Amino acid sequence: MTDLKDHQVLHIPIEDIYPVAEEYFLSTARFDLNNEKHMRMWSRALEIYEELRNKADLKAVYRYLVPERKEGKVFYFQGVPICCNAFEMLSLENVKGAYFYLLTAGKVYTDSEQLVDQLYGDVWGTSLVDALRTKVGEHISSAESSKEDAGVLSEPFGPGYYGMPLEQTAELFQIIDASLVDVYLSSGGMMVPQKSVTGLYLSVKDSTQLPPLSCESCIGGTSGCAFCNRSGVREDV
């Protein structure tokens, strides 16, 4: 059973993340605000945002755990195996702990039946989640830096990133109590609400063992990253 005492729950006002979410939206939609046509499209997109902002419920929960053991590309936390190809390159001795997180934007969707409005609604939902993850990352970074023996935080690992299987979502839900942010897994293993994200940040002693940022979108393979020529170099930005 998940221990609730060490869970940290965050409620984030949408105004706190809107500037970042706007940047993500404009980048994804590739709007040029110097273009008259794009400005008209942006005006409609802002109308959809106004609809969504009244539905959004931005929440996050995270907890810190120390790994018990490691086998190949699997770390064990309270008996739960967390598998990721990138973990092959990390030693147990180097990992101080992990911050597991789950965040959601809530039930953000438009009631409009227009296809373009639904597209804007989907992009806004994703942009809000990405901006929320940035904000949660700042909270976690602050929590880690306040420790006397603070480590170096990794980029966020999660299902679909750095070669972590999508099926790992179920294991992550064994570590975090998703009910604290009103998220659950469907029978097909999908998170509900849809605009939700889960993963973890590692706190390490030696950051040179961390995979480079270029590996974030790697889909991996059965052999992991042990033989990848990117694995020896971290591209800090």
Coordinates of N, CA and C in Angstrom, one line a residue:
M1 N 0.9 -1.2 0.0 CA 0.0 0.0 0.0 C 0.9 1.2 0.0
T2 N 0.5 2.3 -0.7 CA 1.2 3.5 -0.8 C 1.2 4.3 0.5
D3 N 2.3 4.7 1.0 CA 2.4 5.6 2.2 C 2.1 7.0 1.8
L4 N 1.0 7.6 2.4 CA 0.6 8.9 2.0 C 1.4 10.0 2.7
K5 N 2.1 9.7 3.8 CA 2.7 10.7 4.6 C 3.8 11.4 3.9
D6 N 4.5 10.8 3.0 CA 5.6 11.5 2.3 C 5.2 12.0 0.9
H7 N 3.9 12.1 0.6 CA 3.4 12.6 -0.6 C 3.3 14.2 -0.5
Q8 N 3.7 14.9 -1.5 CA 3.6 16.3 -1.5 C 2.6 16.7 -2.6
V9 N 1.5 17.4 -2.2 CA 0.4 17.7 -3.2 C 0.5 19.2 -3.5
L10 N 0.5 19.5 -4.8 CA 0.5 20.9 -5.2 C -0.7 21.3 -6.0
H11 N -1.3 22.5 -5.7 CA -2.4 23.0 -6.5 C -1.8 24.3 -7.2
I12 N -1.8 24.3 -8.5 CA -1.1 25.4 -9.2 C -2.2 26.3 -9.9
P13 N -2.2 27.6 -9.6 CA -3.1 28.5 -10.3 C -2.7 28.5 -11.8
I14 N -3.7 28.5 -12.7 CA -3.4 28.5 -14.1 C -2.6 29.7 -14.5
E15 N -2.8 30.9 -13.8 CA -2.1 32.1 -14.2 C -0.6 31.9 -14.0
D16 N -0.2 31.1 -13.1 CA 1.2 30.9 -12.8 C 2.0 30.2 -13.9
I17 N 1.2 29.5 -14.7 CA 1.9 28.7 -15.8 C 1.5 29.2 -17.2
Y18 N 0.6 30.2 -17.3 CA 0.1 30.6 -18.6 C 1.2 31.1 -19.5
P19 N 2.1 32.0 -19.1 CA 3.1 32.5 -20.0 C 3.9 31.4 -20.7
V20 N 4.2 30.3 -19.9 CA 5.0 29.2 -20.5 C 4.1 28.4 -21.4
A21 N 2.8 28.2 -21.0 CA 1.9 27.4 -21.8 C 1.7 28.1 -23.1
E22 N 1.6 29.4 -23.1 CA 1.4 30.2 -24.3 C 2.6 30.0 -25.3
E23 N 3.8 30.0 -24.7 CA 5.0 29.8 -25.6 C 4.9 28.4 -26.2
Y24 N 4.5 27.4 -25.4 CA 4.4 26.1 -26.0 C 3.4 26.0 -27.1
F25 N 2.2 26.7 -26.8 CA 1.2 26.6 -27.8 C 1.6 27.3 -29.1
L26 N 2.2 28.4 -29.1 CA 2.6 29.2 -30.3 C 3.7 28.4 -31.0
S27 N 4.6 27.7 -30.3 CA 5.6 26.9 -30.9 C 5.0 25.7 -31.6
T28 N 4.1 25.1 -31.0 CA 3.5 23.9 -31.6 C 2.6 24.2 -32.8
A29 N 1.8 25.3 -32.6 CA 0.9 25.7 -33.7 C 1.7 26.5 -34.9
R30 N 2.9 26.9 -34.6 CA 3.8 27.6 -35.5 C 3.1 28.9 -36.0
F31 N 2.4 29.6 -35.1 CA 1.8 30.8 -35.4 C 2.9 31.9 -35.5
D32 N 2.8 32.7 -36.6 CA 3.6 33.9 -36.7 C 2.7 35.1 -36.5
L33 N 2.8 35.8 -35.3 CA 1.9 36.8 -34.9 C 2.1 38.1 -35.7
N34 N 3.0 38.1 -36.6 CA 3.2 39.2 -37.6 C 2.4 38.9 -38.9
N35 N 1.8 37.7 -38.9 CA 1.0 37.3 -40.1 C -0.5 37.6 -39.8
E36 N -1.2 38.3 -40.6 CA -2.6 38.7 -40.4 C -3.5 37.4 -40.2
K37 N -3.3 36.4 -41.1 CA -4.1 35.2 -41.0 C -3.8 34.5 -39.7
H38 N -2.6 34.4 -39.3 CA -2.2 33.7 -38.1 C -2.8 34.5 -36.9
M39 N -2.9 35.8 -37.0 CA -3.4 36.6 -35.9 C -4.9 36.2 -35.7
R40 N -5.6 36.1 -36.8 CA -7.0 35.7 -36.7 C -7.2 34.3 -36.0
M41 N -6.3 33.4 -36.4 CA -6.3 32.0 -35.9 C -5.9 32.1 -34.4
W42 N -5.0 32.9 -34.0 CA -4.6 33.1 -32.6 C -5.7 33.7 -31.8
S43 N -6.5 34.6 -32.4 CA -7.6 35.1 -31.7 C -8.6 34.1 -31.3
R44 N -8.9 33.1 -32.3 CA -9.8 32.0 -32.0 C -9.2 31.1 -31.0
A45 N -7.9 30.8 -31.1 CA -7.3 30.0 -30.1 C -7.4 30.5 -28.7
L46 N -7.3 31.8 -28.6 CA -7.4 32.5 -27.2 C -8.9 32.3 -26.7
E47 N -9.9 32.3 -27.6 CA -11.2 32.1 -27.2 C -11.4 30.7 -26.6
I48 N -10.8 29.7 -27.3 CA -10.8 28.4 -26.8 C -10.1 28.3 -25.4
Y49 N -9.0 29.0 -25.3 CA -8.3 29.0 -24.0 C -9.2 29.5 -22.9
E50 N -9.9 30.6 -23.1 CA -10.8 31.1 -22.1 C -11.9 30.1 -21.7
E51 N -12.3 29.3 -22.6 CA -13.3 28.2 -22.3 C -12.6 27.2 -21.4
L52 N -11.3 26.8 -21.8 CA -10.6 25.7 -21.0 C -10.2 26.2 -19.7
R53 N -9.8 27.4 -19.5 CA -9.2 27.9 -18.2 C -10.3 27.7 -17.1
N54 N -11.6 27.8 -17.4 CA -12.6 27.6 -16.4 C -12.8 26.1 -16.1
K55 N -12.3 25.2 -16.9 CA -12.4 23.8 -16.6 C -11.2 23.2 -16.1
A56 N -10.0 23.9 -16.3 CA -8.8 23.3 -15.9 C -8.7 23.2 -14.3
D57 N -8.0 22.1 -13.9 CA -7.8 21.9 -12.5 C -6.4 21.4 -12.3
L58 N -5.4 22.3 -12.2 CA -4.0 21.9 -12.3 C -3.5 21.4 -10.9
K59 N -3.2 20.1 -10.9 CA -2.7 19.5 -9.6 C -1.5 18.6 -9.9
A60 N -0.7 18.4 -8.8 CA 0.4 17.5 -9.0 C 0.7 16.9 -7.6
V61 N 1.3 15.7 -7.6 CA 1.7 15.1 -6.4 C 3.1 14.5 -6.7
Y62 N 4.0 14.5 -5.7 CA 5.3 13.9 -5.8 C 5.8 13.3 -4.5
R63 N 6.7 12.3 -4.6 CA 7.2 11.8 -3.4 C 8.7 11.3 -3.7
Y64 N 9.5 11.3 -2.6 CA 10.9 11.0 -2.8 C 11.1 9.6 -2.2
L65 N 11.8 8.7 -2.9 CA 12.2 7.4 -2.5 C 13.6 7.1 -2.8
V66 N 14.3 6.3 -2.0 CA 15.6 5.8 -2.3 C 15.6 4.4 -2.9
P67 N 16.3 4.1 -4.0 CA 16.2 2.8 -4.5 C 16.8 1.7 -3.6
E68 N 16.3 0.5 -3.6 CA 16.7 -0.6 -2.8 C 17.8 -1.4 -3.5
R69 N 17.7 -1.6 -4.8 CA 18.6 -2.4 -5.5 C 18.5 -2.1 -7.0
K70 N 19.4 -2.6 -7.8 CA 19.4 -2.4 -9.2 C 19.8 -3.7 -9.9
E71 N 19.1 -4.0 -11.0 CA 19.4 -5.2 -11.8 C 19.4 -4.7 -13.3
G72 N 20.5 -4.6 -13.9 CA 20.6 -4.1 -15.3 C 19.9 -2.7 -15.5
K73 N 18.8 -2.7 -16.2 CA 18.2 -1.4 -16.4 C 16.9 -1.2 -15.5
V74 N 16.9 -1.9 -14.4 CA 15.8 -1.9 -13.5 C 16.2 -1.4 -12.1
F75 N 15.6 -0.4 -11.6 CA 15.8 0.0 -10.2 C 14.5 -0.4 -9.4
Y76 N 14.7 -0.8 -8.2 CA 13.6 -1.3 -7.4 C 13.3 -0.2 -6.3
F77 N 12.1 0.2 -6.2 CA 11.7 1.2 -5.1 C 10.5 0.5 -4.4
Q78 N 10.7 0.3 -3.1 CA 9.7 -0.4 -2.3 C 9.2 -1.7 -3.0
G79 N 10.1 -2.4 -3.6 CA 9.8 -3.6 -4.2 C 9.2 -3.5 -5.6
V80 N 8.9 -2.3 -6.1 CA 8.3 -2.0 -7.4 C 9.5 -1.8 -8.4
P81 N 9.5 -2.6 -9.5 CA 10.5 -2.5 -10.5 C 10.2 -1.4 -11.5
I82 N 11.2 -0.4 -11.6 CA 11.0 0.7 -12.6 C 12.1 0.5 -13.6
C83 N 11.7 0.2 -14.9 CA 12.6 -0.2 -15.9 C 12.7 1.0 -16.9
C84 N 14.0 1.2 -17.3 CA 14.2 2.2 -18.4 C 15.6 1.9 -19.0
N85 N 15.7 1.9 -20.3 CA 16.9 1.6 -21.0 C 18.1 2.5 -20.5
A86 N 17.8 3.7 -20.2 CA 18.8 4.7 -19.8 C 19.4 4.3 -18.5
F87 N 18.7 3.6 -17.6 CA 19.2 3.2 -16.3 C 20.4 2.3 -16.4
E88 N 20.6 1.6 -17.5 CA 21.7 0.7 -17.7 C 23.0 1.4 -17.4
M89 N 23.1 2.7 -17.7 CA 24.4 3.4 -17.6 C 24.6 4.0 -16.1
L90 N 23.6 3.8 -15.3 CA 23.7 4.4 -13.9 C 24.0 3.3 -12.9
S91 N 24.9 3.6 -11.9 CA 25.2 2.7 -10.8 C 24.3 3.0 -9.6
L92 N 24.0 2.0 -8.9 CA 23.1 2.1 -7.7 C 23.8 3.1 -6.7
E93 N 25.1 3.0 -6.6 CA 25.8 3.9 -5.7 C 25.8 5.4 -6.0
N94 N 25.5 5.6 -7.3 CA 25.5 7.0 -7.8 C 24.1 7.7 -7.5
V95 N 23.1 6.9 -7.4 CA 21.7 7.4 -7.3 C 21.4 7.6 -5.8
K96 N 21.1 8.9 -5.5 CA 20.8 9.2 -4.1 C 19.3 8.9 -3.8
G97 N 18.5 9.1 -4.8 CA 17.0 8.9 -4.7 C 16.3 9.3 -5.9
A98 N 15.0 9.2 -5.9 CA 14.1 9.6 -7.0 C 12.9 10.3 -6.5
Y99 N 12.5 11.4 -7.3 CA 11.3 12.1 -7.1 C 10.3 11.6 -8.1
F100 N 9.3 10.8 -7.6 CA 8.2 10.3 -8.5 C 7.1 11.4 -8.5
Y101 N 6.6 11.7 -9.7 CA 5.6 12.7 -9.8 C 4.4 12.3 -10.7
L102 N 3.3 12.9 -10.4 CA 2.1 12.7 -11.3 C 1.4 14.0 -11.3
L103 N 1.1 14.5 -12.5 CA 0.4 15.8 -12.6 C -0.7 15.7 -13.6
T104 N -1.7 16.6 -13.5 CA -2.8 16.7 -14.4 C -3.3 18.1 -14.6
A105 N -3.8 18.3 -15.8 CA -4.5 19.6 -16.1 C -6.0 19.5 -15.8
G106 N -6.5 18.3 -15.5 CA -7.9 18.1 -15.3 C -8.6 17.8 -16.6
K107 N -9.9 18.0 -16.6 CA -10.7 17.7 -17.8 C -10.8 18.9 -18.7
V108 N -9.7 19.1 -19.4 CA -9.6 20.3 -20.3 C -10.0 19.8 -21.7
Y109 N -11.2 20.2 -22.1 CA -11.7 19.9 -23.5 C -12.7 21.0 -23.9
T110 N -12.8 21.2 -25.2 CA -13.8 22.2 -25.6 C -15.1 21.5 -26.0
D111 N -16.2 22.2 -25.8 CA -17.5 21.7 -26.2 C -17.8 21.9 -27.6
S112 N -17.0 22.7 -28.3 CA -17.2 23.0 -29.7 C -17.1 21.7 -30.5
E113 N -17.9 21.7 -31.6 CA -17.9 20.5 -32.5 C -17.0 20.8 -33.7
Q114 N -16.5 22.0 -33.8 CA -15.6 22.4 -34.9 C -14.3 21.7 -34.7
L115 N -13.8 21.1 -35.8 CA -12.6 20.4 -35.8 C -11.4 21.2 -35.4
V116 N -11.3 22.4 -35.9 CA -10.2 23.3 -35.6 C -10.2 23.7 -34.2
D117 N -11.4 23.9 -33.6 CA -11.5 24.3 -32.2 C -11.0 23.1 -31.3
Q118 N -11.4 21.9 -31.7 CA -10.9 20.7 -31.0 C -9.4 20.5 -31.0
L119 N -8.9 20.9 -32.2 CA -7.4 20.9 -32.3 C -6.8 21.9 -31.4
Y120 N -7.3 23.1 -31.4 CA -6.8 24.1 -30.5 C -6.9 23.6 -29.0
G121 N -8.0 23.0 -28.7 CA -8.2 22.6 -27.3 C -7.2 21.5 -27.0
D122 N -6.9 20.6 -27.9 CA -5.9 19.6 -27.6 C -4.5 20.1 -27.4
V123 N -4.2 21.1 -28.3 CA -2.8 21.7 -28.2 C -2.7 22.5 -26.9
W124 N -3.8 23.2 -26.5 CA -3.8 23.9 -25.2 C -3.6 22.9 -24.0
G125 N -4.3 21.8 -24.1 CA -4.2 20.8 -23.0 C -2.8 20.3 -22.8
T126 N -2.2 20.0 -24.0 CA -0.8 19.5 -23.9 C 0.2 20.6 -23.5
S127 N -0.1 21.8 -23.9 CA 0.8 22.9 -23.5 C 0.7 23.2 -22.0
L128 N -0.5 23.1 -21.5 CA -0.7 23.3 -20.1 C 0.0 22.3 -19.3
V129 N -0.1 21.0 -19.7 CA 0.6 19.9 -19.0 C 2.1 20.1 -19.0
D130 N 2.6 20.5 -20.2 CA 4.1 20.7 -20.3 C 4.5 21.8 -19.4
A131 N 3.7 22.9 -19.4 CA 4.1 24.1 -18.5 C 4.0 23.7 -17.1
L132 N 3.0 22.9 -16.8 CA 2.8 22.4 -15.4 C 4.0 21.5 -14.9
R133 N 4.5 20.7 -15.8 CA 5.6 19.9 -15.5 C 6.8 20.7 -15.2
T134 N 7.0 21.8 -16.0 CA 8.1 22.7 -15.7 C 8.0 23.3 -14.3
K135 N 6.8 23.7 -13.9 CA 6.6 24.3 -12.6 C 6.8 23.3 -11.5
V136 N 6.3 22.1 -11.7 CA 6.6 21.0 -10.7 C 8.1 20.7 -10.6
G137 N 8.8 20.7 -11.8 CA 10.2 20.5 -11.7 C 10.9 21.5 -10.9
E138 N 10.4 22.8 -10.9 CA 11.0 23.8 -10.1 C 10.8 23.6 -8.6
H139 N 9.6 23.1 -8.3 CA 9.3 22.7 -6.9 C 10.3 21.6 -6.4
I140 N 10.4 20.6 -7.3 CA 11.3 19.4 -6.9 C 12.7 19.9 -6.8
S141 N 13.2 20.7 -7.7 CA 14.5 21.3 -7.7 C 14.8 22.0 -6.4
S142 N 13.8 22.8 -6.0 CA 13.9 23.6 -4.7 C 14.0 22.6 -3.5
A143 N 13.2 21.6 -3.6 CA 13.2 20.6 -2.5 C 14.5 19.9 -2.4
E144 N 15.1 19.6 -3.5 CA 16.4 18.9 -3.5 C 17.5 19.9 -3.1
S145 N 17.5 21.1 -3.6 CA 18.6 22.0 -3.2 C 18.6 22.4 -1.8
S146 N 17.4 22.3 -1.1 CA 17.4 22.6 0.3 C 18.0 21.6 1.2
K147 N 18.4 20.4 0.7 CA 19.0 19.4 1.5 C 20.5 19.7 1.7
E148 N 21.0 19.3 2.8 CA 22.5 19.5 3.0 C 23.3 18.7 2.1
D149 N 22.9 17.5 1.7 CA 23.6 16.6 0.8 C 23.0 16.6 -0.6
A150 N 22.5 17.7 -1.1 CA 21.8 17.8 -2.3 C 22.6 17.2 -3.5
G151 N 21.9 16.4 -4.3 CA 22.5 15.9 -5.5 C 22.2 16.7 -6.7
V152 N 22.5 16.1 -7.9 CA 22.2 16.8 -9.2 C 20.9 16.1 -9.8
L153 N 20.0 16.9 -10.1 CA 18.7 16.4 -10.7 C 18.9 16.1 -12.2
S154 N 18.3 14.9 -12.5 CA 18.3 14.5 -13.9 C 17.2 15.3 -14.7
E155 N 17.1 15.1 -16.0 CA 15.9 15.5 -16.7 C 14.8 14.5 -16.3
P156 N 13.5 14.8 -16.5 CA 12.5 13.8 -16.2 C 12.5 12.6 -17.0
F157 N 12.5 11.4 -16.4 CA 12.2 10.2 -17.0 C 10.8 9.8 -17.0
G158 N 10.3 9.1 -17.9 CA 8.9 8.7 -17.8 C 8.5 7.8 -19.0
P159 N 7.3 7.2 -19.0 CA 6.9 6.3 -20.1 C 7.0 7.0 -21.4
G160 N 7.7 6.4 -22.3 CA 7.9 7.0 -23.7 C 9.1 7.8 -23.8
Y161 N 9.8 8.1 -22.7 CA 11.1 8.9 -22.8 C 12.3 8.1 -22.3
Y162 N 13.4 8.3 -23.0 CA 14.6 7.6 -22.7 C 14.5 6.1 -22.7
G163 N 13.6 5.6 -23.5 CA 13.5 4.2 -23.6 C 12.7 3.5 -22.5
M164 N 11.9 4.3 -21.8 CA 11.1 3.7 -20.7 C 9.8 3.2 -21.4
P165 N 9.4 1.9 -21.2 CA 8.2 1.4 -21.8 C 7.0 2.1 -21.4
L166 N 6.0 2.2 -22.2 CA 4.7 2.9 -21.9 C 4.0 2.1 -20.8
E167 N 4.2 0.8 -20.7 CA 3.6 0.0 -19.7 C 4.0 0.3 -18.3
Q168 N 5.1 1.0 -18.2 CA 5.6 1.4 -16.8 C 4.7 2.3 -16.1
T169 N 3.7 2.9 -16.7 CA 2.7 3.7 -16.1 C 2.1 3.0 -14.9
A170 N 1.8 1.7 -15.1 CA 1.1 0.9 -14.0 C 2.0 0.8 -12.8
E171 N 3.3 0.6 -13.0 CA 4.2 0.5 -11.9 C 4.4 1.8 -11.2
L172 N 4.4 2.9 -11.9 CA 4.5 4.2 -11.3 C 3.2 4.5 -10.5
F173 N 2.1 4.0 -10.9 CA 0.9 4.2 -10.1 C 0.9 3.4 -8.8
Q174 N 1.8 2.4 -8.7 CA 1.9 1.6 -7.5 C 2.8 2.4 -6.5
I175 N 3.5 3.4 -7.0 CA 4.4 4.2 -6.1 C 3.7 5.4 -5.7
I176 N 2.9 6.0 -6.5 CA 2.2 7.3 -6.2 C 0.7 7.0 -6.1
D177 N 0.1 7.6 -5.1 CA -1.3 7.5 -4.9 C -2.0 8.5 -5.8
A178 N -2.4 8.0 -7.0 CA -3.0 8.9 -8.0 C -4.3 9.5 -7.6
S179 N -5.0 8.9 -6.6 CA -6.3 9.5 -6.1 C -6.1 10.9 -5.5
L180 N -4.9 11.2 -5.1 CA -4.7 12.5 -4.5 C -4.8 13.7 -5.5
V181 N -4.7 13.3 -6.7 CA -4.9 14.3 -7.8 C -6.1 13.9 -8.7
D182 N -6.9 13.0 -8.3 CA -8.1 12.6 -9.1 C -7.7 12.0 -10.5
V183 N -6.7 11.2 -10.5 CA -6.3 10.6 -11.8 C -6.4 9.0 -11.6
Y184 N -6.8 8.3 -12.6 CA -6.8 6.9 -12.5 C -6.4 6.3 -13.9
L185 N -6.2 5.0 -13.9 CA -5.8 4.2 -15.1 C -7.1 3.6 -15.6
S186 N -7.3 3.7 -16.9 CA -8.4 3.0 -17.6 C -8.1 1.5 -17.7
S187 N -9.0 0.7 -18.1 CA -8.8 -0.7 -18.3 C -7.7 -1.0 -19.3
G188 N -7.5 0.0 -20.2 CA -6.5 -0.2 -21.3 C -5.2 0.4 -20.9
G189 N -5.0 0.9 -19.6 CA -3.8 1.4 -19.1 C -3.5 2.8 -19.4
M190 N -4.6 3.6 -19.9 CA -4.4 5.0 -20.2 C -4.8 5.8 -19.0
M191 N -4.1 6.9 -18.8 CA -4.4 7.8 -17.7 C -5.7 8.6 -18.0
V192 N -6.5 8.8 -17.0 CA -7.7 9.6 -17.1 C -7.7 10.6 -15.9
P193 N -7.8 11.9 -16.2 CA -8.0 12.6 -17.4 C -6.8 12.4 -18.4
Q194 N -7.1 12.6 -19.7 CA -6.1 12.3 -20.7 C -4.9 13.2 -20.5
K195 N -5.1 14.5 -20.2 CA -4.0 15.4 -20.1 C -3.4 15.3 -18.7
S196 N -2.7 14.2 -18.5 CA -2.0 13.8 -17.3 C -0.6 13.2 -17.6
V197 N 0.4 13.4 -16.8 CA 1.7 12.9 -17.0 C 2.3 12.4 -15.8
T198 N 3.1 11.3 -15.9 CA 3.8 10.8 -14.7 C 5.2 10.4 -15.1
G199 N 6.1 10.4 -14.1 CA 7.5 10.1 -14.3 C 8.3 10.3 -13.1
L200 N 9.6 10.5 -13.2 CA 10.5 10.7 -12.1 C 11.7 11.5 -12.5
Y201 N 12.2 12.1 -11.5 CA 13.5 12.8 -11.6 C 14.5 12.0 -10.7
L202 N 15.7 11.8 -11.1 CA 16.7 11.1 -10.3 C 17.6 12.2 -9.7
S203 N 18.0 12.0 -8.4 CA 19.0 12.8 -7.8 C 20.3 11.9 -7.8
V204 N 21.3 12.4 -8.4 CA 22.6 11.6 -8.5 C 23.7 12.4 -8.0
K205 N 24.8 11.7 -7.7 CA 26.1 12.3 -7.2 C 26.9 12.7 -8.4
D206 N 26.9 11.9 -9.4 CA 27.8 12.2 -10.6 C 26.9 12.3 -11.8
S207 N 26.7 13.5 -12.3 CA 25.8 13.8 -13.5 C 26.4 13.2 -14.8
T208 N 27.6 12.9 -14.8 CA 28.2 12.4 -16.1 C 27.6 11.0 -16.5
Q209 N 27.0 10.3 -15.5 CA 26.4 9.0 -15.9 C 25.0 9.2 -16.5
L210 N 24.4 10.4 -16.4 CA 23.1 10.6 -17.0 C 23.1 10.6 -18.5
P211 N 22.1 10.2 -19.1 CA 22.1 10.2 -20.6 C 22.0 11.6 -21.2
P212 N 22.5 11.8 -22.4 CA 22.4 13.1 -23.0 C 20.9 13.5 -23.3
L213 N 20.7 14.8 -23.4 CA 19.3 15.3 -23.7 C 18.9 14.7 -25.1
S214 N 19.8 14.5 -26.0 CA 19.4 14.0 -27.3 C 18.8 12.6 -27.2
C215 N 18.9 11.9 -26.1 CA 18.3 10.6 -26.0 C 16.9 10.6 -25.4
E216 N 16.4 11.8 -25.1 CA 15.1 11.9 -24.5 C 14.0 11.1 -25.3
S217 N 14.0 11.3 -26.6 CA 12.9 10.7 -27.4 C 13.2 9.4 -28.0
C218 N 14.3 8.8 -27.5 CA 14.7 7.4 -27.9 C 13.7 6.4 -27.6
I219 N 13.3 5.6 -28.6 CA 12.3 4.6 -28.4 C 13.0 3.3 -27.9
G220 N 14.3 3.3 -27.9 CA 15.1 2.2 -27.4 C 14.9 0.8 -28.1
G221 N 15.3 -0.2 -27.4 CA 15.2 -1.5 -28.0 C 15.6 -2.5 -26.9
T222 N 15.5 -3.8 -27.2 CA 15.7 -4.8 -26.1 C 17.1 -4.7 -25.5
S223 N 18.1 -4.2 -26.3 CA 19.5 -4.2 -25.8 C 19.7 -2.9 -25.1
G224 N 18.8 -2.0 -25.0 CA 18.9 -0.8 -24.2 C 19.9 0.2 -24.9
C225 N 20.7 0.9 -24.1 CA 21.6 1.9 -24.6 C 23.0 1.6 -24.3
A226 N 23.3 0.3 -23.9 CA 24.7 -0.1 -23.6 C 25.7 0.1 -24.7
F227 N 25.2 0.0 -25.9 CA 26.1 0.1 -27.1 C 25.9 1.3 -27.9
C228 N 25.1 2.3 -27.4 CA 24.8 3.5 -28.2 C 25.9 4.4 -28.0
N229 N 26.3 5.1 -29.2 CA 27.5 6.0 -29.1 C 27.1 7.3 -28.5
R230 N 25.9 7.5 -28.1 CA 25.5 8.8 -27.4 C 25.6 8.6 -25.9
S231 N 25.7 7.4 -25.4 CA 25.6 7.2 -24.0 C 26.8 7.7 -23.2
G232 N 27.9 8.0 -23.8 CA 29.0 8.4 -23.1 C 29.2 9.9 -22.9
V233 N 28.2 10.7 -23.5 CA 28.4 12.1 -23.5 C 27.0 12.8 -23.1
R234 N 27.1 13.6 -22.1 CA 25.8 14.4 -21.7 C 25.9 15.8 -22.3
E235 N 24.8 16.2 -22.9 CA 24.7 17.5 -23.5 C 23.9 18.4 -22.6
D236 N 24.6 19.1 -21.7 CA 24.0 20.0 -20.8 C 23.6 21.3 -21.5
V237 N 22.5 21.8 -21.1 CA 22.1 23.1 -21.7 C 21.6 24.1 -20.6

